[in-house]
Coordinates of C-alpha atoms in Angstrom, one line a residue:
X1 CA 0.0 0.0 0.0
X2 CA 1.2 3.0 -3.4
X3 CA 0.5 0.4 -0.8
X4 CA 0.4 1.9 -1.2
X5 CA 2.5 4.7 -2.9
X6 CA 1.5 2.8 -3.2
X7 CA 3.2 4.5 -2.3
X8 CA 3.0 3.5 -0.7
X9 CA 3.1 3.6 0.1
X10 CA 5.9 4.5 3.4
X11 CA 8.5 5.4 6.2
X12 CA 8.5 4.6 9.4
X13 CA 8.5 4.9 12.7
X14 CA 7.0 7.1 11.2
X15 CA 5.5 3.9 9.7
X16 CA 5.4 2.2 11.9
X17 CA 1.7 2.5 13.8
X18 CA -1.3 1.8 13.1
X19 CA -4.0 1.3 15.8
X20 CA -6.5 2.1 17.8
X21 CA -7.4 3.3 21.3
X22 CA -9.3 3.7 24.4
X23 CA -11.5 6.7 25.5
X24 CA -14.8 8.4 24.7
X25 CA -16.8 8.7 22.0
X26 CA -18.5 12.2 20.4
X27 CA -20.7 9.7 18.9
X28 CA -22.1 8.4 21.8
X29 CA -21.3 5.0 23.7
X30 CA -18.1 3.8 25.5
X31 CA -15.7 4.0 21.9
X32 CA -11.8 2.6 21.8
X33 CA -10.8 5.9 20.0
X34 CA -7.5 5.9 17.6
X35 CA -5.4 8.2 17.0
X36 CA -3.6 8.8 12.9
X37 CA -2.0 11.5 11.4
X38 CA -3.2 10.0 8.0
X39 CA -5.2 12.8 5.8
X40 CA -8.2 11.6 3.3
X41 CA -9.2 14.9 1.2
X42 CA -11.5 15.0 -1.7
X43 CA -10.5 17.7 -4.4
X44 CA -10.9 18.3 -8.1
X45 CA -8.4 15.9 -9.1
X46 CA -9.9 13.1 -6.3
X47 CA -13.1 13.4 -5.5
X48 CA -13.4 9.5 -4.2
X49 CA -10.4 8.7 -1.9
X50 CA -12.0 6.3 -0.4
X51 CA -13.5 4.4 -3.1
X52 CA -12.0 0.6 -3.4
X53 CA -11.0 1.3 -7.0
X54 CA -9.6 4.7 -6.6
X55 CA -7.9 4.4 -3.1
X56 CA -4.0 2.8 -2.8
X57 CA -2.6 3.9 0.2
X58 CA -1.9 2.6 3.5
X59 CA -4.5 5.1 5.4
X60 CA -6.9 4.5 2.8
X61 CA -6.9 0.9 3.2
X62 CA -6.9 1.2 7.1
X63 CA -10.5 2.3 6.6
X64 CA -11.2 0.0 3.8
X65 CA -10.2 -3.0 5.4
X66 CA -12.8 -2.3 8.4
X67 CA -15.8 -1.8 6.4
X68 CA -15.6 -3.9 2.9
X69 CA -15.1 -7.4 2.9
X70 CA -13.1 -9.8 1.0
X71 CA -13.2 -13.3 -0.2
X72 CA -9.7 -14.4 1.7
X73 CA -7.4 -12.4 4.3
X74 CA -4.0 -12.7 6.4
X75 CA -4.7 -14.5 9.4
X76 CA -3.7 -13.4 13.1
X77 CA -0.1 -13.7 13.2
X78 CA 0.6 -13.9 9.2
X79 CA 0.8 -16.8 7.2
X80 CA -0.8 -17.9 4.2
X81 CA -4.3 -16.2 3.3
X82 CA -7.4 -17.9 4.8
X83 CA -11.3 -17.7 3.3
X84 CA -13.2 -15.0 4.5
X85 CA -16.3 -13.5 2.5
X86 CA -15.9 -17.2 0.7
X87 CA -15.7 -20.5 3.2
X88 CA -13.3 -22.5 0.7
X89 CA -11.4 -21.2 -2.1
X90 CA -8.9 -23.3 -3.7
X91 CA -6.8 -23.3 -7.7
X92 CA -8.6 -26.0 -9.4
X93 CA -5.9 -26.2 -11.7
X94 CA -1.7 -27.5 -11.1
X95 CA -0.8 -24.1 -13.4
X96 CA -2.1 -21.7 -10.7
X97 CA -4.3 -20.0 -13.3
X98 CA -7.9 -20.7 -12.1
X99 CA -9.3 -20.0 -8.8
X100 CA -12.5 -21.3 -7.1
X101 CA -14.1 -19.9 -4.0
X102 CA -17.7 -20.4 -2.7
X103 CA -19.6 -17.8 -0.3
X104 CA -20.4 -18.0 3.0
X105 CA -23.7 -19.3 4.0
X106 CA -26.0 -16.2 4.6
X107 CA -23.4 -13.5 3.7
X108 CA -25.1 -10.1 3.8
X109 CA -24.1 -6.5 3.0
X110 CA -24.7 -4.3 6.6
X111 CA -28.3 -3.5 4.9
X112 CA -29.1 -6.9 5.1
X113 CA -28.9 -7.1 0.9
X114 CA -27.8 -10.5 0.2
X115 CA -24.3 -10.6 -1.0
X116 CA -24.2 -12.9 -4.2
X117 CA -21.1 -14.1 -6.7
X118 CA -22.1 -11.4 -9.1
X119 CA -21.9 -9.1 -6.5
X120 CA -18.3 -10.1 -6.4
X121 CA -17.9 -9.8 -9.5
X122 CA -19.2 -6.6 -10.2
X123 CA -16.7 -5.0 -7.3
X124 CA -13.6 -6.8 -8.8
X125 CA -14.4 -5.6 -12.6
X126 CA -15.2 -2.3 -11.7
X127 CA -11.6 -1.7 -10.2
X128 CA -10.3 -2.9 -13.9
X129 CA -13.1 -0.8 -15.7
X130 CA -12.2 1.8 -14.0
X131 CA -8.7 1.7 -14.6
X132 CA -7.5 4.6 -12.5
X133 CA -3.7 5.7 -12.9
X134 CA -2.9 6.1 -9.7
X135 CA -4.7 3.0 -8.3
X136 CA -4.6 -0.3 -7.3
X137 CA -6.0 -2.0 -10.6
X138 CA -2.0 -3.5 -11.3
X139 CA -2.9 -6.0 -8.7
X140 CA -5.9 -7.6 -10.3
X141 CA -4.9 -7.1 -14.0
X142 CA -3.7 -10.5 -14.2
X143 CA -7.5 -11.6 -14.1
X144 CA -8.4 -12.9 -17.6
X145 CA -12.2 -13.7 -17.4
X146 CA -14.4 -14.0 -14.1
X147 CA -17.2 -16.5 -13.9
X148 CA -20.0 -16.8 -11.6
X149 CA -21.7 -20.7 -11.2
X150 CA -24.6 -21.1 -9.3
X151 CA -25.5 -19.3 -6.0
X152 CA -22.4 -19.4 -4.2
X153 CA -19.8 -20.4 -6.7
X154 CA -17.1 -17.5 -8.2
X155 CA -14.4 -18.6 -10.6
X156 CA -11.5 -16.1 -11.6
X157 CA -9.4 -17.5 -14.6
X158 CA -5.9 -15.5 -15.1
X159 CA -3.7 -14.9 -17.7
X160 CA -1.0 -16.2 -16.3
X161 CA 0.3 -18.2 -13.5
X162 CA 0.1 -16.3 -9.9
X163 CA 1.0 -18.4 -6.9
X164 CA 0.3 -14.9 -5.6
X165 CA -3.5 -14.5 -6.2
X166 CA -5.1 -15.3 -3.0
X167 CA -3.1 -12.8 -1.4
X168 CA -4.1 -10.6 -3.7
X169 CA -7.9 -10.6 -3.0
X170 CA -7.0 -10.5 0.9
X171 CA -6.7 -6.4 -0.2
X172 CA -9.6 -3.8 -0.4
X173 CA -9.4 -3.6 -4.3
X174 CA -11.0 -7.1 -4.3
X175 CA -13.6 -5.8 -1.8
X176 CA -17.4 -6.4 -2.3
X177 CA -19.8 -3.6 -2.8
X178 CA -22.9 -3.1 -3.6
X179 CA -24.0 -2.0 -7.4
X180 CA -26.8 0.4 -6.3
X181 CA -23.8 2.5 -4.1
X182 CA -21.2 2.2 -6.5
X183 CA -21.2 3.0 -10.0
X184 CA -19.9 0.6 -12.8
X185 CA -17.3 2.7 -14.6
X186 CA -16.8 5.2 -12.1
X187 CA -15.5 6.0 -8.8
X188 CA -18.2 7.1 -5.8
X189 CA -17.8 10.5 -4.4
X190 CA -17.4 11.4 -1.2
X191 CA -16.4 9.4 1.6
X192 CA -18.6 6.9 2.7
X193 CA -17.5 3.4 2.9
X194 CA -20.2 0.5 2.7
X195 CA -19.6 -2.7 2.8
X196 CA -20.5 -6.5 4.2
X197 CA -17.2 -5.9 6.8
X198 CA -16.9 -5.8 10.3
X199 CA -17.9 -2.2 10.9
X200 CA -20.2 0.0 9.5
X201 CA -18.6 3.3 9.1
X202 CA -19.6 6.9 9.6
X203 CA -16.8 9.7 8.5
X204 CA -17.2 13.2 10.0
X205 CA -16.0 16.2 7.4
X206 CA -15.1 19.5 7.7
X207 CA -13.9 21.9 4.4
X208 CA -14.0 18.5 2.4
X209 CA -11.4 16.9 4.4
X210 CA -12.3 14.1 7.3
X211 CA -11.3 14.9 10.6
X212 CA -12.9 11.8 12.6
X213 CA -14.2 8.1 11.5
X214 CA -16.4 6.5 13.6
X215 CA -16.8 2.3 13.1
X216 CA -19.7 1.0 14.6
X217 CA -19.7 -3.2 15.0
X218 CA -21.4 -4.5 12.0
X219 CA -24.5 -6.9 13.6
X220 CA -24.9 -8.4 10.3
X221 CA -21.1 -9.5 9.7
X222 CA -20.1 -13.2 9.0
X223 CA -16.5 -14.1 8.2
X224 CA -13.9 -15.6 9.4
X225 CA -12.8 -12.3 12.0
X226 CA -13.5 -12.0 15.6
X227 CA -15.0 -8.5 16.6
X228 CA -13.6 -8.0 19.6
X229 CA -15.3 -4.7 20.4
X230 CA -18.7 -2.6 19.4
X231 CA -17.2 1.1 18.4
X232 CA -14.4 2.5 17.2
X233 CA -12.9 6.0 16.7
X234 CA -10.2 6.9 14.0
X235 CA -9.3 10.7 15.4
X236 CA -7.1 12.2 12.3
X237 CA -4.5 15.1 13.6
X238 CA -2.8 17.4 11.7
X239 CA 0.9 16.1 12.8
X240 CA 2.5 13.3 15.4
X241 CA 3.2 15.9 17.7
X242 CA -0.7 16.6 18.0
X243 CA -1.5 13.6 18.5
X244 CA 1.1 12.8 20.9
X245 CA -0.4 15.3 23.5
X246 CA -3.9 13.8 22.6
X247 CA -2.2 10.5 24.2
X248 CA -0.9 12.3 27.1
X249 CA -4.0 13.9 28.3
X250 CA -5.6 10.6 27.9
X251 CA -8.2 11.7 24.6
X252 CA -7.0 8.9 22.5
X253 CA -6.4 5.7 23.8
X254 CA -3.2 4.5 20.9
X255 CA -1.5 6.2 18.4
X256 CA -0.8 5.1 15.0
X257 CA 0.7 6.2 12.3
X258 CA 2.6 8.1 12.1
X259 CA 5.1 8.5 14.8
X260 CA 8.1 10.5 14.9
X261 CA 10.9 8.8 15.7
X262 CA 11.6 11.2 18.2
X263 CA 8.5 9.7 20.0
X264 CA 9.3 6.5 19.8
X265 CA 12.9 6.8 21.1
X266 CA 11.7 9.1 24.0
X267 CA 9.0 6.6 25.2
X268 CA 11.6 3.8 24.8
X269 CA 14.4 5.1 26.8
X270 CA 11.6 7.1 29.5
X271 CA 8.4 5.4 29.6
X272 CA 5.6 7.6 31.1
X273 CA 3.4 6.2 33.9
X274 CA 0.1 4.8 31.8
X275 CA 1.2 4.7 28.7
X276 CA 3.0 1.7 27.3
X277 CA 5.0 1.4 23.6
X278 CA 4.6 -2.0 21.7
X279 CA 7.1 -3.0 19.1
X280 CA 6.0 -5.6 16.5
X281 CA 7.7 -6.3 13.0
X282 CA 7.5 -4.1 10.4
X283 CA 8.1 -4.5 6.3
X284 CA 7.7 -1.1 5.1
X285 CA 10.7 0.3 3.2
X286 CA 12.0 3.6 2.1
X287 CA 14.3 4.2 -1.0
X288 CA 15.5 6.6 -3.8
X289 CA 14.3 6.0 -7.5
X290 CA 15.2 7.3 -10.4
X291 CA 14.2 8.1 -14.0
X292 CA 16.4 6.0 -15.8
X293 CA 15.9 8.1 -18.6
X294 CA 17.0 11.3 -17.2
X295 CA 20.3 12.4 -19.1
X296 CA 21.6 13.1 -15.5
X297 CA 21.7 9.5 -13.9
X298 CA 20.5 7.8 -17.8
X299 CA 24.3 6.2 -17.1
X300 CA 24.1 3.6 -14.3
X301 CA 27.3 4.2 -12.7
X302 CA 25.7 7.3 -11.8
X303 CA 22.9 4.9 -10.5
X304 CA 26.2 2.7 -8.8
X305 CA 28.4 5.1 -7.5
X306 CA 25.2 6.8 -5.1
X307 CA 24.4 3.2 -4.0
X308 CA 28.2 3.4 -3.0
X309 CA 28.8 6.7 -1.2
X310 CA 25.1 6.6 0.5
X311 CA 26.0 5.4 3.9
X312 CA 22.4 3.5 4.9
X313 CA 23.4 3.0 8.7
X314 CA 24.1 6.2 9.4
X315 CA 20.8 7.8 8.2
X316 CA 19.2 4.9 9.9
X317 CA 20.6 5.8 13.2
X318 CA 20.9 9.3 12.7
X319 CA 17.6 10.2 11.3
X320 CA 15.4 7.2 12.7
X321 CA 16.9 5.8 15.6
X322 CA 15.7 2.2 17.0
X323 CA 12.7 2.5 14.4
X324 CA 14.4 1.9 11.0
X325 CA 17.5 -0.5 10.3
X326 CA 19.8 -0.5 7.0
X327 CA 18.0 -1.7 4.4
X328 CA 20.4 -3.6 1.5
X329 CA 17.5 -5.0 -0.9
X330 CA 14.3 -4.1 -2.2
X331 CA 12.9 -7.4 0.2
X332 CA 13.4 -6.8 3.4
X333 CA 14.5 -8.9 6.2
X334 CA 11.6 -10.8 7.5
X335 CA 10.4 -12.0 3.9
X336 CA 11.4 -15.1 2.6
X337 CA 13.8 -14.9 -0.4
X338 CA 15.6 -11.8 1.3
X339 CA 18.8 -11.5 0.3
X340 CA 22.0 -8.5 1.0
X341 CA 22.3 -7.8 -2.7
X342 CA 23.5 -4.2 -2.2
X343 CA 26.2 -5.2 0.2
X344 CA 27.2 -7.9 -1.3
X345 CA 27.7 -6.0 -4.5
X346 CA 29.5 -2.7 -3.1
X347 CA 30.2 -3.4 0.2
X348 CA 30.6 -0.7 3.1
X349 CA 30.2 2.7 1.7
X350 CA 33.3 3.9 -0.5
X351 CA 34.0 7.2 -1.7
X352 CA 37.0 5.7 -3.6
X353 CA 34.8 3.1 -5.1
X354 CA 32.2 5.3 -6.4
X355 CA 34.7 7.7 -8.0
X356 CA 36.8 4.7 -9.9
X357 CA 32.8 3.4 -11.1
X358 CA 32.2 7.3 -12.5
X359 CA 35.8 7.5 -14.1
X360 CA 35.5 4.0 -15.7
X361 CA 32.5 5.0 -17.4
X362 CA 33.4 8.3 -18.1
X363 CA 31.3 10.7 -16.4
X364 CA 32.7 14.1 -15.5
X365 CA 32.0 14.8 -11.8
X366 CA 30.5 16.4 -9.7
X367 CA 27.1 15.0 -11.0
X368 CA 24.9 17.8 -10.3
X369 CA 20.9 17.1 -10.1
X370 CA 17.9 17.9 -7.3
X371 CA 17.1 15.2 -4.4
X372 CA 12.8 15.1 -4.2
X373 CA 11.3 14.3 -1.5
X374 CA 7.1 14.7 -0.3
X375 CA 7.0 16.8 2.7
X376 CA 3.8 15.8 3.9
X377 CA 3.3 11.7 3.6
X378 CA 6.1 9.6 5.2
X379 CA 6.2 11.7 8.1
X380 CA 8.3 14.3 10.0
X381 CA 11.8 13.1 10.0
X382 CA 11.3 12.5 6.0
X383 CA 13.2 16.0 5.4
X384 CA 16.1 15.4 7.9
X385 CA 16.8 11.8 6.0
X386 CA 17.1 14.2 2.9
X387 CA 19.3 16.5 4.3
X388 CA 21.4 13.4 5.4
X389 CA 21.6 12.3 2.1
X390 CA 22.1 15.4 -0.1
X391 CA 25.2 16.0 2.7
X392 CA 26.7 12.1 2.7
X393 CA 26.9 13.2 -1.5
X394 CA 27.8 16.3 -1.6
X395 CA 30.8 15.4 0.9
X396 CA 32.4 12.5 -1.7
X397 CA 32.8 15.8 -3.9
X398 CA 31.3 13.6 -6.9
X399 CA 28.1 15.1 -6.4
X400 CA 26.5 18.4 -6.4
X401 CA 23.0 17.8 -4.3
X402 CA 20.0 20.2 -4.0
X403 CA 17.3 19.0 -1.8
X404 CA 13.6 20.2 -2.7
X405 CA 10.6 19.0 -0.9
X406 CA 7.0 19.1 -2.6
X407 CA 3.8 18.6 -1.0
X408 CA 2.5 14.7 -1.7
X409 CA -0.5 16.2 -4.1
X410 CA 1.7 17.6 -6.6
X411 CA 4.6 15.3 -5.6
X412 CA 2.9 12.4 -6.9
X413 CA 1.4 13.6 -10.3
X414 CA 5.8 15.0 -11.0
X415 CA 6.7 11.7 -10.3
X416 CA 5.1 9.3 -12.2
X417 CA 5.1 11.9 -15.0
X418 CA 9.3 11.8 -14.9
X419 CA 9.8 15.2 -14.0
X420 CA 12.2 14.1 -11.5
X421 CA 15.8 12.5 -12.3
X422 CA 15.9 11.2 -8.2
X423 CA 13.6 11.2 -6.3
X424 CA 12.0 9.4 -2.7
X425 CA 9.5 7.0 -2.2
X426 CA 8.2 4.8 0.5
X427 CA 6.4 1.2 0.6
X428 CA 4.0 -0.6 2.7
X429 CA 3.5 -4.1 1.2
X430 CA 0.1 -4.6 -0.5
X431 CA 0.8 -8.4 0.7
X432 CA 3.8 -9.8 2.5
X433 CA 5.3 -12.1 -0.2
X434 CA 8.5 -11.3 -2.1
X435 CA 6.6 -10.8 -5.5
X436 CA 5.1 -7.6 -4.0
X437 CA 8.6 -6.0 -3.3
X438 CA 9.9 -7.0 -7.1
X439 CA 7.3 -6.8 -9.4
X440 CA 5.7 -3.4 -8.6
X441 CA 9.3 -2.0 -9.4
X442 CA 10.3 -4.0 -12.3
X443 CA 7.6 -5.4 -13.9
X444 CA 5.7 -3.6 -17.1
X445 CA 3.2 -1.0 -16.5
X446 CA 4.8 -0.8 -12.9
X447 CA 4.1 1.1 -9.9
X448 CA 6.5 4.2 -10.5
X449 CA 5.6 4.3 -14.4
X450 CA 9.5 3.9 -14.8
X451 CA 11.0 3.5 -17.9
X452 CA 13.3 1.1 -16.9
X453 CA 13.1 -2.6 -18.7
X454 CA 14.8 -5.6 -17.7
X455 CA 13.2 -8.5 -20.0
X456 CA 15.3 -11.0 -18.0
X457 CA 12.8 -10.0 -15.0
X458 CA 10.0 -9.1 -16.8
X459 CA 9.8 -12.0 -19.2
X460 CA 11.3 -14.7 -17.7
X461 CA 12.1 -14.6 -13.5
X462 CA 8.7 -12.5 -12.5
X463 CA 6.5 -15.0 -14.1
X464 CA 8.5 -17.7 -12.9
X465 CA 8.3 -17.0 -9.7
X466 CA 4.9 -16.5 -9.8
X467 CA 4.0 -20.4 -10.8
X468 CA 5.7 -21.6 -7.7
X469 CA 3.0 -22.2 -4.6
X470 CA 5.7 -22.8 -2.3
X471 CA 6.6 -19.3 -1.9
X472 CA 10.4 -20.4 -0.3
X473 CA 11.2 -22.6 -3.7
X474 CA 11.0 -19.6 -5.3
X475 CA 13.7 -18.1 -3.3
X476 CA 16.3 -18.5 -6.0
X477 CA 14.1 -16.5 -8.6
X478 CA 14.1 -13.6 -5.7
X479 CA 17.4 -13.8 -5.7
X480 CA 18.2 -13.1 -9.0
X481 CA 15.7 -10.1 -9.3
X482 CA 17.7 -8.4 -6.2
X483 CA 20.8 -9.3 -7.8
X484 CA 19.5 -7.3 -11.2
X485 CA 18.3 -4.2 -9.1
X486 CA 21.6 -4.3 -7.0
X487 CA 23.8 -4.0 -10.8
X488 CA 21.4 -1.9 -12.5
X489 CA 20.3 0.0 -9.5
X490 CA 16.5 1.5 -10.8
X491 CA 15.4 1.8 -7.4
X492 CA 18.1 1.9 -4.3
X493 CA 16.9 0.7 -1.3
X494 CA 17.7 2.8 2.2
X495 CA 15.8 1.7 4.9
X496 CA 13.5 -0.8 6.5
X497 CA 11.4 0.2 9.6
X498 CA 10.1 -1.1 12.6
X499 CA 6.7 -0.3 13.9
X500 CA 6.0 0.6 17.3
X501 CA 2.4 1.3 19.1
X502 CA 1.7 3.4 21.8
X503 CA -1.5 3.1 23.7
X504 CA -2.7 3.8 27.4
X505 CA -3.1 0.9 29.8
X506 CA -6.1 -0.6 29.6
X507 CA -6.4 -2.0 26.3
X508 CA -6.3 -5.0 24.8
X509 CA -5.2 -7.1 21.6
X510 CA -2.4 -3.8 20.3
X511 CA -0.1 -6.5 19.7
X512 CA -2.5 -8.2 17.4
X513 CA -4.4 -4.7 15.8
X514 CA -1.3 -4.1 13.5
X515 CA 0.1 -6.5 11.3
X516 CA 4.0 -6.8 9.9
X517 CA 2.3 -5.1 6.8
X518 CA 0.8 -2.4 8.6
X519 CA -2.9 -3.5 7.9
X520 CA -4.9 -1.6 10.7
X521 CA -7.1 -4.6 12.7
X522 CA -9.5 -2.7 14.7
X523 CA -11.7 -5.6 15.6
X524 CA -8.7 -7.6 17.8
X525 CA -9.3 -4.3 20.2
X526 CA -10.9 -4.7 23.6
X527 CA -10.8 -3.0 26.8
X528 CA -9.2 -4.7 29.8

């Protein structure tokens, strides 16, 4: 989750939370209320953020995944996907292209409409009807027909192989909505969310942005989750330092994203009376990509000699503290088929290195060109890690370094447009499987829109790896697509995070109400 930015989608510590809290409710009733520093605005060039076709960011699919439902999802603790919305889904076929589920007995929508297989497949065709640039569709474009047999019965036949697919409708584009709420071929203004989910949902706006969400336990829900609690509140704040003192004087009950690492380091090394800081894995990364077809860094020992002067620990430390590690691969540590391609290709950083990779190739130096970066997305610390940078380059004396930082709105549109030669981004994991840290960067029609190719990847090693159902047998195939990004360097990894969660004493299930992908949980919530 853009995932994202899809950007995310995603920096941490800053990335790291996502949960909810304790305390009282505007809405009425005894409400767990959460505290997030995400932002959902409707404008011109959005008028549906929240809509399941439009919507591909992690704060986006934190609501999503309360209210819409889909037919399979993570189970506590990780692991493979399990049915939800269906009761059995299964490939039908040893070339992982055809997959079978079969609905729930009695599965309504929170109206009490029944929810049937064309239902289902309404929802999934709309997201590739609608086909929206900046959204999620590249996850479900693999899907060839979809078939509908009998009253329960939902076939999807892809066009390929994808060992991947289950985990693919565990996300909110595969959600189920209803037809009469949600058009066809376009996206649903506004902000409301309906769904046969967990929650019901109720968002509270003010000058066309929403400033509270309140989830309401959905009496009509059947899956596979246990709803652990009857109301929710998502509080949003304008920045971590708000709602930080929101926490203190006891108005939320757990913050979420995002904190700043300065919070999390403070609560680690002097822990306030009441409040208590959970850490839990985390698989959200941060790196630098770049428009390979930029005259500036076109050549990639430009590409090579950064990936050798950039010194990862030291922004890690520096910048993030205990909440982000060096980060030496596009999969992170924690995902099968991880693998130090980075070091293992250059090493410990090496100003010497880098300017013998320039002069082979011939490139005059100092390489002059602007660092982007979004100020307002991946959090606070975002334009320290920037300053770190353009300084650890500017220092080797082969680079000249500006550092400009654009609001995400306009940052977004520049990017994927190439008006950037480098440039930051940030990922939260749409799924955690290796294929959703390679493809998205390397495959066609890929998450970045970046010209770069590699038909080794593309045509042979991403489909590969995606007819192998035992994800760790494919670990070799990973290995070679880190071992491409590491030479060619289209993307240059910097960072991996860890997520912490602070909540008040009291509460229940934070340990379970974020996962390692940073999918918000509400229902494991309960007071003590």
């Amino acid at each position: 989750m853009n995932r994202k930015t899809l950007v995310l989608p995603a920096v941490i510590g800053l990335l790291a939370p996502v949960l909810a809290a304790c305390g009282g409710s505007d809405d009425g009733g005894d409400a767990i209320v959460v505290g997030t520093t995400d932002q959902f605005v409707a404008s011109k060039d959005n008028t549906a953020p929240l809509d399941p076709a439009i919507g591909y960011e992690a704060g986006v699919w934190n609501v999503l995944r309360q209210t819409v439902q889909t037919l399979t999802h993570i189970p506590r603790g990780g692991g493979e996907p399990v049915p939800e919305a269906a009761q059995s889904c299964e490939f039908t076929d040893t070339a992982n292209e055809s997959y079978r589920c079969t609905l729930r007995d009695g599965l309504t929508f929170s109206d009490g409409t029944p929810v049937t297989p064309e239902d289902v497949k309404y929802s999934i065709q709309r997201v590739l009807d609608i086909k929206d640039e900046s959204g999620p569709v590249g996850l479900l474009a693999n899907i060839d027909t979809i078939e509908t047999k009998g009253p329960k019965q939902i076939v999807f036949h892809l066009s390929t192989s994808d060992a991947t697919f289950p985990y693919k409708l565990a996300t909110p584009p595969a959600g189920i909505v209803q037809k009469d709420k949600y058009p066809a071929k376009a996206a649903r203004d506004g902000f409301q969310v309906d769904g046969s989910g967990p929650y019901t949902m109720k968002p509270e706006v003010k000058d066309d942005q929403v400033v509270k969400v309140v989830f309401t336990k959905n009496p009509k829900y059947k899956g596979d989750l246990k709803v652990l609690n009857d109301k929710v509140e998502l509080n949003l704040f304008p920045d971590a330092a708000a709602m930080g003192r929101a926490l203190e004087d006891d108005e939320i009950d757990m913050m979420t994203r995002t904190m700043s690492p300065e919070q999390s380091k403070q609560m680690l090394e002097k822990p306030k009376d009441g409040i208590e800081l959970t850490e839990m894995p985390g698989l959200a990364i941060s790196y630098l990509a770049f428009n390979t077809e930029d005259p500036v860094v076109k050549d990639k020992a430009v590409r090579q000699a950064m990936a050798q002067v950039i010194d990862r620990g030291s922004i890690a430390t520096g910048v993030y503290g205990s909440t982000a590690e060096p980060l030496y691969s596009l999969i992170p540590s924690g995902v099968t088929g991880h693998t130090n391609s980075f070091f293992n290709k250059y090493g410990e950083p090496s100003v010497a290195g880098a300017a013998e990779t320039l002069e082979k190739a011939g490139i005059d130096t100092p390489v002059k060109f602007t660092l982007n970066y979004t100020t307002d997305h991946y959090g606070p610390a975002t334009a320290s890690e920037f300053e770190l940078l353009a300084k650890q380059l500017n220092n080797s004396k082969l680079f000249d370094v500006d550092v400009a930082g654009t609001p995400w709105s306009k940052y977004r549109p520049a990017q994927k447009k190439g008006d950037y030669a480098v440039y930051g981004m940030g990922w939260f994991p749409d799924f955690p499987d290796p294929d959703n840290y390679t493809a998205p960067f390397l495959d066609k029609n890929n998450f970045l829109n970046s010209p770069y190719e590699s038909a080794l990847a593309q045509d042979t090693l991403i489909p590969q790896s995606r007819r192998v159902a035992d994800r760790s047998a494919a670990s070799g195939t990973f290995t070679k697509l880190q071992d491409i990004v590491a030479n060619d360097v289209p993307v240059l990894p910097v960072w991996q995070g860890k997520q912490y969660v602070a909540s008040r004493d009291g509460l229940n299930g934070v340990e379970w109400a974020v996962n390692a992908s940073a999918d918000l949980q509400l229902w494991e919530l309960a007071r003590a």
